[in-house]
Amino acid sequence: LYPTFELSTFPAYFSYPLDRVIRTRYEYLKFVKKVPTDLLALDLVLRHGDKDFAERVANDLDGGKRFTTFARLRKEIQSKELRLNREQKKMTKTLSRKIDS
């Protein structure tokens, strides 16, 4: 019931990129800032730009540098994981063809 209410009161949620904005901010709050995110309102987390989010929501005192670094490193790691997954799939297909022939 709570998520439905929240989505109906903050429909702009659907305009935010899920991975780049929403997940990044919730992961930052949960894993870096150790904030319990279960009851955080979507609009509180999403209404600000990155710098204001870091300062106002995450209570960072560095002008958003720590959050920006977290977001950049998270993106780099995901890109590497994606490349590895593609390479693994390619290798699996190649091995499968060799086994079948």
Coordinates of C-alpha atoms in Angstrom, one line a residue:
L1 CA 0.0 0.0 0.0
Y2 CA 2.8 2.5 0.9
P3 CA 4.6 2.3 -2.5
T4 CA 1.3 2.7 -4.4
F5 CA 0.5 5.8 -2.3
E6 CA 4.0 7.2 -2.9
L7 CA 3.9 6.7 -6.6
S8 CA 0.5 8.3 -6.9
T9 CA 1.6 11.4 -4.9
F10 CA 5.0 11.6 -6.7
P11 CA 4.3 10.5 -10.3
A12 CA 7.5 12.3 -11.5
Y13 CA 9.3 9.2 -10.1
F14 CA 8.8 7.6 -13.5
S15 CA 10.8 10.3 -15.2
Y16 CA 14.0 9.5 -13.3
P17 CA 16.5 7.0 -14.7
L18 CA 16.2 3.9 -12.4
D19 CA 19.8 2.9 -12.3
R20 CA 21.7 6.2 -12.8
V21 CA 19.6 8.2 -10.3
I22 CA 17.3 6.2 -8.1
R23 CA 19.4 3.1 -7.3
T24 CA 22.6 5.2 -7.0
R25 CA 21.1 7.5 -4.4
Y26 CA 19.4 4.7 -2.4
E27 CA 22.6 2.6 -2.5
Y28 CA 24.6 5.6 -1.4
L29 CA 22.3 6.3 1.5
K30 CA 22.1 2.6 2.5
F31 CA 25.7 1.4 2.1
V32 CA 27.8 4.5 2.5
K33 CA 25.8 6.7 4.8
K34 CA 24.2 3.7 6.7
V35 CA 20.8 5.3 6.5
P36 CA 17.8 2.9 6.7
T37 CA 16.1 3.5 3.4
D38 CA 12.9 1.5 3.8
L39 CA 10.9 4.5 5.0
L40 CA 12.6 7.3 3.0
A41 CA 10.1 9.1 0.8
L42 CA 10.8 9.0 -2.9
D43 CA 10.3 12.7 -3.3
L44 CA 12.8 13.4 -0.6
V45 CA 15.4 11.4 -2.3
L46 CA 14.6 12.5 -5.9
R47 CA 13.5 16.1 -5.7
H48 CA 17.0 17.6 -5.6
G49 CA 19.9 17.7 -8.0
D50 CA 23.0 15.6 -7.1
K51 CA 24.8 18.3 -5.1
D52 CA 21.7 19.3 -3.1
F53 CA 20.8 15.6 -2.6
A54 CA 24.3 15.0 -1.1
E55 CA 24.1 18.1 1.1
R56 CA 20.4 18.1 2.2
V57 CA 19.5 14.4 2.2
A58 CA 22.8 12.6 2.8
N59 CA 24.1 15.4 5.0
D60 CA 27.5 15.5 3.2
L61 CA 29.6 18.5 4.1
D62 CA 31.9 18.3 1.0
G63 CA 29.7 20.0 -1.6
G64 CA 28.7 16.6 -3.0
K65 CA 32.2 15.3 -3.9
R66 CA 31.8 12.0 -2.0
F67 CA 28.5 11.3 -3.6
T68 CA 29.8 12.2 -7.1
T69 CA 32.8 9.9 -6.5
F70 CA 30.5 7.1 -5.4
A71 CA 28.3 7.5 -8.5
R72 CA 31.3 7.6 -10.8
L73 CA 32.9 4.5 -9.3
R74 CA 29.6 2.6 -9.3
K75 CA 29.2 3.4 -13.0
E76 CA 32.7 2.2 -13.8
I77 CA 32.2 -1.0 -11.9
Q78 CA 28.9 -1.7 -13.6
S79 CA 30.5 -1.0 -17.0
K80 CA 33.3 -3.5 -16.3
E81 CA 30.7 -6.1 -15.1
L82 CA 28.7 -5.6 -18.2
R83 CA 31.8 -6.1 -20.4
L84 CA 32.7 -9.3 -18.4
N85 CA 29.2 -10.6 -18.8
R86 CA 29.3 -10.1 -22.6
E87 CA 32.7 -11.8 -22.8
Q88 CA 31.5 -14.7 -20.7
K89 CA 28.4 -15.2 -22.9
K90 CA 30.6 -15.0 -26.0
M91 CA 33.0 -17.6 -24.5
T92 CA 30.1 -19.9 -23.5
K93 CA 28.6 -19.8 -27.1
T94 CA 32.1 -20.5 -28.5
L95 CA 32.6 -23.5 -26.2
S96 CA 29.1 -24.7 -26.9
R97 CA 29.7 -24.7 -30.6
K98 CA 33.0 -26.5 -30.2
I99 CA 31.4 -29.2 -28.0
D100 CA 28.5 -29.6 -30.5
S101 CA 30.8 -30.0 -33.5

